[in-house]
């Protein structure tokens, strides 16, 4: 049996960096105090919390009182969206896109059911919204814009700076300010995030997408933002996110973010090279494939390919038998039918069924790509020969 393992599902989650684990250890075993306690155990925990907040703030070009630690990316998105709406005493209009992660999409759908008006922006064939479309949808009663920085299925990067700049201009002459949130979970650690350059009011990131553990996130909230908590309890995180602070994980996400930013260019270059190798290999070795949403407006880590005439799930299972881990798109959408992202990009729905997302990370190597290119063409051919959709076709 095979023993080789190739992990190409880094957009679903990543391994935890060994240096991150090392930094976290002391906060489980020795410095385990509650950061709200007066005694030395608590004070040491508080110090770690303050240092982490300072470090994250500096990496995002924010100030310390604008950084809030949360339980995950999903929670950061939820606090941003519901927190802004709860702070307004009317049911304002929301603008988002058709390709958001479910943390945002399902939040907006829930709000719609509860009487809010939501506009879901279309995307082009590369998965990018149109700025002109966006400008046309802004209304007098718009209170929130929530648009992801990079999409998690195809990697498409949205024009966040341009949207932010436009909103800043029109906010000057409006009574009710429009707040701008971005889900930057897929760009954190891959793109230098500067909240001032992006011109956002809120920004969400999640540790487990850049080599920190699962279950820790950050929400940036610009000073002066009208926001209310959505859970209630103690006074932690300025009452916006009550609950005893998870110091080991806060130390972990901080260390991981520091490392990811320090090696960002270097890692991007390597990852881009490997992705292009795989892309070119796939195109060369396998007929009838569609590459979805590539191009310069995408993060370098994601390769999304539709293999015509086969089912993505079957392909995943067979790749897994060879030790290759990939995904059919969003891990969170598995089993729920077609991808809402590919649908919005107008990918042929039959071809979309045979879609696989390969997502690279900083630990992938050339050997990984070679191994995939050795097995993938054979598996695709085998599945196509069994596929009723493929009958009558002659294999090249
Ligand atoms: C993974 C992901 C999330 C959710 O983050 P969790 O920490 O898993 O809750 C949100 N948005 C995007 C774009 C993601 O890729």
GROMACS .gro file of C-alpha atoms and ligand atoms in nm:
model
  411
    1UNK     CA    1   0.000   0.000   0.000
    2UNK     CA    2   0.100   0.358  -0.049
    3UNK     CA    3   0.266   0.539   0.237
    4UNK     CA    4   0.326   0.870   0.072
    5UNK     CA    5   0.106   1.162   0.179
    6UNK     CA    6   0.062   1.483  -0.012
    7UNK     CA    7  -0.142   1.755   0.155
    8UNK     CA    8  -0.293   1.999  -0.094
    9UNK     CA    9  -0.586   2.122   0.114
   10UNK     CA   10  -0.424   2.421   0.282
   11UNK     CA   11  -0.724   2.646   0.218
   12UNK     CA   12  -0.933   2.414   0.436
   13UNK     CA   13  -0.678   2.418   0.714
   14UNK     CA   14  -0.303   2.400   0.771
   15UNK     CA   15  -0.062   2.204   0.987
   16UNK     CA   16   0.045   2.395   1.299
   17UNK     CA   17   0.398   2.533   1.270
   18UNK     CA   18   0.634   2.365   1.519
   19UNK     CA   19   0.764   2.703   1.640
   20UNK     CA   20   0.405   2.807   1.711
   21UNK     CA   21   0.345   2.493   1.919
   22UNK     CA   22   0.668   2.561   2.109
   23UNK     CA   23   0.562   2.917   2.194
   24UNK     CA   24   0.216   2.801   2.304
   25UNK     CA   25   0.331   2.524   2.538
   26UNK     CA   26   0.423   2.742   2.834
   27UNK     CA   27   0.074   2.892   2.835
   28UNK     CA   28  -0.087   2.553   2.894
   29UNK     CA   29   0.152   2.421   3.155
   30UNK     CA   30   0.301   2.716   3.343
   31UNK     CA   31   0.144   3.051   3.258
   32UNK     CA   32  -0.212   2.924   3.287
   33UNK     CA   33  -0.369   3.212   3.480
   34UNK     CA   34  -0.689   3.391   3.386
   35UNK     CA   35  -0.588   3.722   3.228
   36UNK     CA   36  -0.850   3.899   3.444
   37UNK     CA   37  -0.697   3.777   3.772
   38UNK     CA   38  -0.498   4.013   3.994
   39UNK     CA   39  -0.231   3.761   4.105
   40UNK     CA   40   0.098   3.691   3.930
   41UNK     CA   41  -0.047   3.404   3.723
   42UNK     CA   42  -0.312   3.639   3.588
   43UNK     CA   43  -0.072   3.925   3.535
   44UNK     CA   44   0.160   3.708   3.327
   45UNK     CA   45  -0.132   3.593   3.113
   46UNK     CA   46  -0.243   3.954   3.074
   47UNK     CA   47   0.105   4.051   2.964
   48UNK     CA   48   0.101   3.783   2.693
   49UNK     CA   49  -0.243   3.905   2.584
   50UNK     CA   50  -0.127   4.266   2.564
   51UNK     CA   51   0.189   4.176   2.375
   52UNK     CA   52  -0.008   3.965   2.128
   53UNK     CA   53  -0.259   4.240   2.067
   54UNK     CA   54   0.021   4.489   2.009
   55UNK     CA   55   0.194   4.256   1.766
   56UNK     CA   56  -0.122   4.177   1.564
   57UNK     CA   57  -0.213   4.548   1.560
   58UNK     CA   58   0.127   4.640   1.425
   59UNK     CA   59   0.113   4.370   1.153
   60UNK     CA   60  -0.228   4.496   1.039
   61UNK     CA   61  -0.131   4.865   1.070
   62UNK     CA   62  -0.402   4.911   1.333
   63UNK     CA   63  -0.397   5.030   1.695
   64UNK     CA   64  -0.421   4.796   1.994
   65UNK     CA   65  -0.776   4.902   2.085
   66UNK     CA   66  -0.893   4.801   1.737
   67UNK     CA   67  -0.793   4.432   1.772
   68UNK     CA   68  -1.035   4.174   1.916
   69UNK     CA   69  -0.956   3.807   1.964
   70UNK     CA   70  -1.240   3.567   1.877
   71UNK     CA   71  -1.299   3.193   1.854
   72UNK     CA   72  -1.259   3.160   1.474
   73UNK     CA   73  -1.305   3.328   1.137
   74UNK     CA   74  -1.675   3.245   1.138
   75UNK     CA   75  -1.723   3.419   1.472
   76UNK     CA   76  -1.529   3.726   1.356
   77UNK     CA   77  -1.755   3.752   1.049
   78UNK     CA   78  -2.068   3.709   1.262
   79UNK     CA   79  -1.966   3.973   1.517
   80UNK     CA   80  -1.887   4.213   1.232
   81UNK     CA   81  -2.217   4.166   1.050
   82UNK     CA   82  -2.465   4.127   1.336
   83UNK     CA   83  -2.269   4.368   1.555
   84UNK     CA   84  -2.304   4.653   1.303
   85UNK     CA   85  -2.671   4.585   1.235
   86UNK     CA   86  -2.754   4.559   1.606
   87UNK     CA   87  -2.604   4.903   1.659
   88UNK     CA   88  -2.846   5.058   1.410
   89UNK     CA   89  -3.209   5.115   1.502
   90UNK     CA   90  -3.344   5.053   1.152
   91UNK     CA   91  -3.326   4.753   0.920
   92UNK     CA   92  -3.059   4.885   0.688
   93UNK     CA   93  -2.962   4.756   0.345
   94UNK     CA   94  -2.665   4.517   0.314
   95UNK     CA   95  -2.441   4.463   0.012
   96UNK     CA   96  -2.243   4.142  -0.021
   97UNK     CA   97  -2.146   3.901  -0.302
   98UNK     CA   98  -2.271   3.568  -0.433
   99UNK     CA   99  -1.935   3.405  -0.361
  100UNK     CA  100  -1.888   3.473   0.010
  101UNK     CA  101  -1.792   3.199   0.253
  102UNK     CA  102  -2.099   3.058   0.427
  103UNK     CA  103  -2.001   3.245   0.744
  104UNK     CA  104  -2.106   3.563   0.561
  105UNK     CA  105  -2.352   3.424   0.305
  106UNK     CA  106  -2.570   3.237   0.554
  107UNK     CA  107  -2.558   3.530   0.797
  108UNK     CA  108  -2.695   3.754   0.520
  109UNK     CA  109  -2.960   3.498   0.423
  110UNK     CA  110  -3.070   3.478   0.786
  111UNK     CA  111  -3.097   3.857   0.800
  112UNK     CA  112  -3.299   3.859   0.479
  113UNK     CA  113  -3.549   3.620   0.637
  114UNK     CA  114  -3.574   3.865   0.923
  115UNK     CA  115  -3.673   4.161   0.713
  116UNK     CA  116  -3.341   4.302   0.598
  117UNK     CA  117  -3.271   4.389   0.235
  118UNK     CA  118  -2.961   4.224   0.096
  119UNK     CA  119  -2.798   4.270  -0.246
  120UNK     CA  120  -2.577   3.981  -0.361
  121UNK     CA  121  -2.333   4.107  -0.624
  122UNK     CA  122  -2.256   3.896  -0.931
  123UNK     CA  123  -1.901   3.806  -1.032
  124UNK     CA  124  -1.737   3.769  -1.373
  125UNK     CA  125  -1.591   3.446  -1.509
  126UNK     CA  126  -1.275   3.498  -1.302
  127UNK     CA  127  -1.481   3.532  -0.985
  128UNK     CA  128  -1.436   3.908  -0.941
  129UNK     CA  129  -1.714   4.161  -0.874
  130UNK     CA  130  -1.757   4.473  -1.084
  131UNK     CA  131  -1.687   4.804  -0.913
  132UNK     CA  132  -1.947   4.976  -1.131
  133UNK     CA  133  -2.209   4.718  -1.032
  134UNK     CA  134  -2.121   4.777  -0.672
  135UNK     CA  135  -2.153   5.156  -0.697
  136UNK     CA  136  -2.496   5.121  -0.856
  137UNK     CA  137  -2.630   4.909  -0.567
  138UNK     CA  138  -2.548   5.158  -0.289
  139UNK     CA  139  -2.869   5.306  -0.145
  140UNK     CA  140  -2.962   5.576   0.104
  141UNK     CA  141  -3.040   5.311   0.363
  142UNK     CA  142  -2.726   5.098   0.303
  143UNK     CA  143  -2.549   5.039   0.636
  144UNK     CA  144  -2.312   4.752   0.569
  145UNK     CA  145  -2.095   4.622   0.287
  146UNK     CA  146  -1.939   4.279   0.344
  147UNK     CA  147  -1.711   4.163   0.063
  148UNK     CA  148  -1.443   3.896   0.100
  149UNK     CA  149  -1.081   3.978   0.020
  150UNK     CA  150  -1.000   3.650  -0.160
  151UNK     CA  151  -1.241   3.370  -0.233
  152UNK     CA  152  -1.170   3.034  -0.068
  153UNK     CA  153  -1.267   2.812  -0.364
  154UNK     CA  154  -1.099   2.984  -0.657
  155UNK     CA  155  -0.871   3.242  -0.491
  156UNK     CA  156  -1.016   3.543  -0.674
  157UNK     CA  157  -0.914   3.872  -0.509
  158UNK     CA  158  -1.180   4.143  -0.488
  159UNK     CA  159  -1.111   4.517  -0.538
  160UNK     CA  160  -1.127   4.598  -0.165
  161UNK     CA  161  -0.914   4.918  -0.179
  162UNK     CA  162  -1.129   5.063  -0.456
  163UNK     CA  163  -1.454   4.983  -0.274
  164UNK     CA  164  -1.311   5.129   0.045
  165UNK     CA  165  -1.201   5.446  -0.130
  166UNK     CA  166  -1.544   5.490  -0.291
  167UNK     CA  167  -1.723   5.438   0.041
  168UNK     CA  168  -1.496   5.689   0.216
  169UNK     CA  169  -1.585   5.949  -0.045
  170UNK     CA  170  -1.960   5.901  -0.031
  171UNK     CA  171  -1.963   5.865   0.350
  172UNK     CA  172  -1.848   6.227   0.375
  173UNK     CA  173  -2.185   6.347   0.251
  174UNK     CA  174  -2.412   6.091   0.416
  175UNK     CA  175  -2.598   6.103   0.746
  176UNK     CA  176  -2.580   5.726   0.804
  177UNK     CA  177  -2.231   5.594   0.748
  178UNK     CA  178  -2.184   5.277   0.544
  179UNK     CA  179  -1.955   5.033   0.726
  180UNK     CA  180  -1.722   4.811   0.526
  181UNK     CA  181  -1.629   4.461   0.642
  182UNK     CA  182  -1.396   4.221   0.463
  183UNK     CA  183  -1.345   3.851   0.529
  184UNK     CA  184  -0.968   3.832   0.483
  185UNK     CA  185  -0.934   3.472   0.605
  186UNK     CA  186  -0.787   3.355   0.274
  187UNK     CA  187  -0.542   3.643   0.236
  188UNK     CA  188  -0.405   3.666   0.592
  189UNK     CA  189  -0.046   3.546   0.581
  190UNK     CA  190  -0.048   3.547   0.199
  191UNK     CA  191  -0.098   3.917   0.127
  192UNK     CA  192   0.033   4.198   0.350
  193UNK     CA  193  -0.285   4.321   0.517
  194UNK     CA  194  -0.291   4.693   0.593
  195UNK     CA  195  -0.632   4.800   0.719
  196UNK     CA  196  -0.562   5.164   0.633
  197UNK     CA  197  -0.458   5.087   0.276
  198UNK     CA  198  -0.757   4.855   0.235
  199UNK     CA  199  -0.982   5.132   0.377
  200UNK     CA  200  -1.199   4.888   0.569
  201UNK     CA  201  -1.380   4.934   0.900
  202UNK     CA  202  -1.381   4.566   0.991
  203UNK     CA  203  -1.161   4.275   0.888
  204UNK     CA  204  -1.171   3.907   0.987
  205UNK     CA  205  -0.884   3.657   0.996
  206UNK     CA  206  -0.851   3.298   1.122
  207UNK     CA  207  -0.541   3.129   1.264
  208UNK     CA  208  -0.577   2.781   1.120
  209UNK     CA  209  -0.538   2.904   0.762
  210UNK     CA  210  -0.184   3.023   0.836
  211UNK     CA  211  -0.028   2.754   1.059
  212UNK     CA  212  -0.186   2.843   1.395
  213UNK     CA  213  -0.435   2.604   1.561
  214UNK     CA  214  -0.805   2.582   1.476
  215UNK     CA  215  -1.034   2.780   1.702
  216UNK     CA  216  -0.873   3.124   1.714
  217UNK     CA  217  -0.956   3.432   1.509
  218UNK     CA  218  -0.913   3.807   1.509
  219UNK     CA  219  -1.154   4.084   1.425
  220UNK     CA  220  -1.025   4.431   1.346
  221UNK     CA  221  -1.278   4.705   1.425
  222UNK     CA  222  -1.185   5.061   1.337
  223UNK     CA  223  -1.206   5.313   1.620
  224UNK     CA  224  -1.540   5.494   1.626
  225UNK     CA  225  -1.733   5.211   1.457
  226UNK     CA  226  -2.094   5.180   1.573
  227UNK     CA  227  -2.098   4.815   1.683
  228UNK     CA  228  -2.271   4.617   1.958
  229UNK     CA  229  -2.181   4.277   2.105
  230UNK     CA  230  -2.377   3.971   1.998
  231UNK     CA  231  -2.290   3.762   2.305
  232UNK     CA  232  -2.298   3.877   2.666
  233UNK     CA  233  -2.085   3.805   2.969
  234UNK     CA  234  -1.768   3.946   3.116
  235UNK     CA  235  -1.582   4.256   3.011
  236UNK     CA  236  -1.314   4.078   2.807
  237UNK     CA  237  -1.220   4.220   2.467
  238UNK     CA  238  -1.388   4.552   2.559
  239UNK     CA  239  -1.717   4.359   2.603
  240UNK     CA  240  -1.737   4.299   2.228
  241UNK     CA  241  -1.632   3.934   2.272
  242UNK     CA  242  -1.689   3.827   2.631
  243UNK     CA  243  -1.542   3.501   2.764
  244UNK     CA  244  -1.209   3.412   2.924
  245UNK     CA  245  -0.932   3.483   2.674
  246UNK     CA  246  -0.769   3.176   2.518
  247UNK     CA  247  -0.413   3.284   2.593
  248UNK     CA  248  -0.226   2.982   2.445
  249UNK     CA  249  -0.412   3.019   2.116
  250UNK     CA  250  -0.378   3.398   2.117
  251UNK     CA  251  -0.002   3.353   2.160
  252UNK     CA  252  -0.018   3.091   1.881
  253UNK     CA  253  -0.205   3.301   1.624
  254UNK     CA  254   0.027   3.592   1.695
  255UNK     CA  255   0.343   3.386   1.644
  256UNK     CA  256   0.200   3.226   1.329
  257UNK     CA  257   0.096   3.564   1.184
  258UNK     CA  258   0.441   3.704   1.259
  259UNK     CA  259   0.612   3.413   1.080
  260UNK     CA  260   0.370   3.416   0.785
  261UNK     CA  261   0.428   3.787   0.730
  262UNK     CA  262   0.806   3.761   0.768
  263UNK     CA  263   0.829   3.490   0.499
  264UNK     CA  264   0.538   3.610   0.287
  265UNK     CA  265   0.716   3.699  -0.038
  266UNK     CA  266   0.941   3.395  -0.021
  267UNK     CA  267   0.650   3.157   0.042
  268UNK     CA  268   0.429   3.316  -0.223
  269UNK     CA  269   0.700   3.276  -0.483
  270UNK     CA  270   0.749   2.907  -0.404
  271UNK     CA  271   0.378   2.834  -0.383
  272UNK     CA  272   0.307   3.015  -0.709
  273UNK     CA  273   0.581   2.819  -0.883
  274UNK     CA  274   0.442   2.486  -0.760
  275UNK     CA  275   0.085   2.579  -0.849
  276UNK     CA  276   0.188   2.676  -1.201
  277UNK     CA  277   0.382   2.350  -1.235
  278UNK     CA  278   0.071   2.153  -1.139
  279UNK     CA  279  -0.153   2.365  -1.360
  280UNK     CA  280   0.068   2.323  -1.665
  281UNK     CA  281   0.112   1.953  -1.596
  282UNK     CA  282  -0.263   1.901  -1.569
  283UNK     CA  283  -0.330   2.092  -1.891
  284UNK     CA  284  -0.058   1.899  -2.072
  285UNK     CA  285  -0.145   1.551  -1.946
  286UNK     CA  286  -0.524   1.560  -1.914
  287UNK     CA  287  -0.766   1.654  -2.194
  288UNK     CA  288  -1.091   1.841  -2.135
  289UNK     CA  289  -1.015   2.034  -1.819
  290UNK     CA  290  -1.123   2.383  -1.722
  291UNK     CA  291  -0.908   2.600  -1.495
  292UNK     CA  292  -1.142   2.816  -1.286
  293UNK     CA  293  -1.066   3.170  -1.175
  294UNK     CA  294  -0.692   3.190  -1.220
  295UNK     CA  295  -0.513   3.498  -1.338
  296UNK     CA  296  -0.337   3.783  -1.168
  297UNK     CA  297  -0.637   3.875  -0.953
  298UNK     CA  298  -0.607   3.558  -0.744
  299UNK     CA  299  -0.402   3.431  -0.451
  300UNK     CA  300  -0.112   3.212  -0.557
  301UNK     CA  301  -0.209   2.915  -0.339
  302UNK     CA  302  -0.523   2.785  -0.511
  303UNK     CA  303  -0.567   2.576  -0.825
  304UNK     CA  304  -0.932   2.502  -0.903
  305UNK     CA  305  -0.984   2.258  -1.191
  306UNK     CA  306  -1.297   2.105  -1.344
  307UNK     CA  307  -1.237   1.762  -1.497
  308UNK     CA  308  -1.518   1.709  -1.744
  309UNK     CA  309  -1.734   1.393  -1.738
  310UNK     CA  310  -1.651   1.284  -1.384
  311UNK     CA  311  -1.766   1.346  -1.027
  312UNK     CA  312  -1.539   1.548  -0.800
  313UNK     CA  313  -1.622   1.327  -0.500
  314UNK     CA  314  -1.516   1.009  -0.680
  315UNK     CA  315  -1.192   1.176  -0.785
  316UNK     CA  316  -1.126   1.290  -0.428
  317UNK     CA  317  -1.175   0.938  -0.293
  318UNK     CA  318  -0.934   0.792  -0.546
  319UNK     CA  319  -0.678   1.065  -0.484
  320UNK     CA  320  -0.711   0.993  -0.113
  321UNK     CA  321  -0.633   0.626  -0.178
  322UNK     CA  322  -0.304   0.747  -0.325
  323UNK     CA  323  -0.244   0.962  -0.017
  324UNK     CA  324  -0.331   1.289  -0.192
  325UNK     CA  325  -0.553   1.528   0.004
  326UNK     CA  326  -0.748   1.790  -0.190
  327UNK     CA  327  -1.107   1.916  -0.178
  328UNK     CA  328  -1.410   1.966  -0.399
  329UNK     CA  329  -1.413   2.335  -0.317
  330UNK     CA  330  -1.519   2.469   0.016
  331UNK     CA  331  -1.483   2.205   0.288
  332UNK     CA  332  -1.791   2.357   0.446
  333UNK     CA  333  -2.003   2.297   0.133
  334UNK     CA  334  -1.929   1.927   0.092
  335UNK     CA  335  -2.245   1.730   0.044
  336UNK     CA  336  -2.467   2.031  -0.013
  337UNK     CA  337  -2.482   2.008  -0.390
  338UNK     CA  338  -2.303   2.229  -0.637
  339UNK     CA  339  -2.065   2.509  -0.551
  340UNK     CA  340  -2.236   2.848  -0.523
  341UNK     CA  341  -1.907   3.006  -0.629
  342UNK     CA  342  -1.868   2.817  -0.958
  343UNK     CA  343  -2.237   2.873  -1.024
  344UNK     CA  344  -2.191   3.250  -0.980
  345UNK     CA  345  -1.894   3.230  -1.219
  346UNK     CA  346  -2.120   3.062  -1.475
  347UNK     CA  347  -1.905   2.749  -1.495
  348UNK     CA  348  -2.098   2.483  -1.688
  349UNK     CA  349  -2.290   2.297  -1.411
  350UNK     CA  350  -2.204   1.953  -1.550
  351UNK     CA  351  -1.833   2.034  -1.566
  352UNK     CA  352  -1.856   2.195  -1.221
  353UNK     CA  353  -1.947   1.854  -1.074
  354UNK     CA  354  -1.597   1.734  -1.155
  355UNK     CA  355  -1.420   2.015  -0.975
  356UNK     CA  356  -1.123   1.980  -0.743
  357UNK     CA  357  -0.947   2.250  -0.545
  358UNK     CA  358  -0.578   2.194  -0.484
  359UNK     CA  359  -0.451   2.446  -0.228
  360UNK     CA  360  -0.080   2.483  -0.161
  361UNK     CA  361   0.101   2.579   0.157
  362UNK     CA  362   0.454   2.664   0.256
  363UNK     CA  363   0.546   2.302   0.329
  364UNK     CA  364   0.464   2.166  -0.018
  365UNK     CA  365   0.750   2.060  -0.245
  366UNK     CA  366   0.825   1.982  -0.608
  367UNK     CA  367   0.801   1.612  -0.517
  368UNK     CA  368   0.440   1.667  -0.415
  369UNK     CA  369   0.357   1.811  -0.755
  370UNK     CA  370   0.542   1.530  -0.935
  371UNK     CA  371   0.357   1.270  -0.729
  372UNK     CA  372   0.016   1.422  -0.813
  373UNK     CA  373   0.104   1.446  -1.181
  374UNK     CA  374   0.204   1.080  -1.175
  375UNK     CA  375  -0.130   0.961  -1.032
  376UNK     CA  376  -0.394   1.218  -1.128
  377UNK     CA  377  -0.402   1.154  -1.507
  378UNK     CA  378  -0.444   0.778  -1.455
  379UNK     CA  379  -0.724   0.828  -1.204
  380UNK     CA  380  -0.907   1.075  -1.427
  381UNK     CA  381  -0.879   0.837  -1.722
  382UNK     CA  382  -1.009   0.545  -1.517
  383UNK     CA  383  -1.307   0.743  -1.391
  384UNK     CA  384  -1.388   0.876  -1.736
  385UNK     CA  385  -1.393   0.524  -1.880
  386UNK     CA  386  -1.650   0.430  -1.615
  387UNK     CA  387  -1.854   0.746  -1.673
  388UNK     CA  388  -2.177   0.726  -1.874
  389UNK     CA  389  -2.124   1.092  -1.961
  390UNK     CA  390  -1.801   0.999  -2.136
  391UNK     CA  391  -1.939   0.721  -2.361
  392UNK     CA  392  -1.860   0.755  -2.729
  393UNK     CA  393  -1.554   0.965  -2.654
  394UNK     CA  394  -1.212   0.852  -2.765
  395UNK     CA  395  -0.933   0.895  -2.515
  396UNK     CA  396  -0.627   1.072  -2.638
  397LIG     C1  397  -1.206   2.910   0.655
  397LIG     C2  398  -1.278   3.034   0.621
  397LIG     C3  399  -1.368   3.094   0.711
  397LIG     C4  400  -1.403   3.033   0.843
  397LIG     O1  401  -1.298   3.037   0.935
  397LIG     P1  402  -1.307   2.940   1.062
  397LIG     O2  403  -1.194   2.982   1.149
  397LIG     O3  404  -1.292   2.801   1.010
  397LIG     O4  405  -1.439   2.962   1.124
  397LIG     C5  406  -1.429   3.213   0.675
  397LIG     N1  407  -1.404   3.269   0.555
  397LIG     C6  408  -1.320   3.215   0.466
  397LIG     C7  409  -1.296   3.284   0.338
  397LIG     C8  410  -1.255   3.095   0.495
  397LIG     O5  411  -1.173   3.041   0.405
   0.00000   0.00000   0.00000
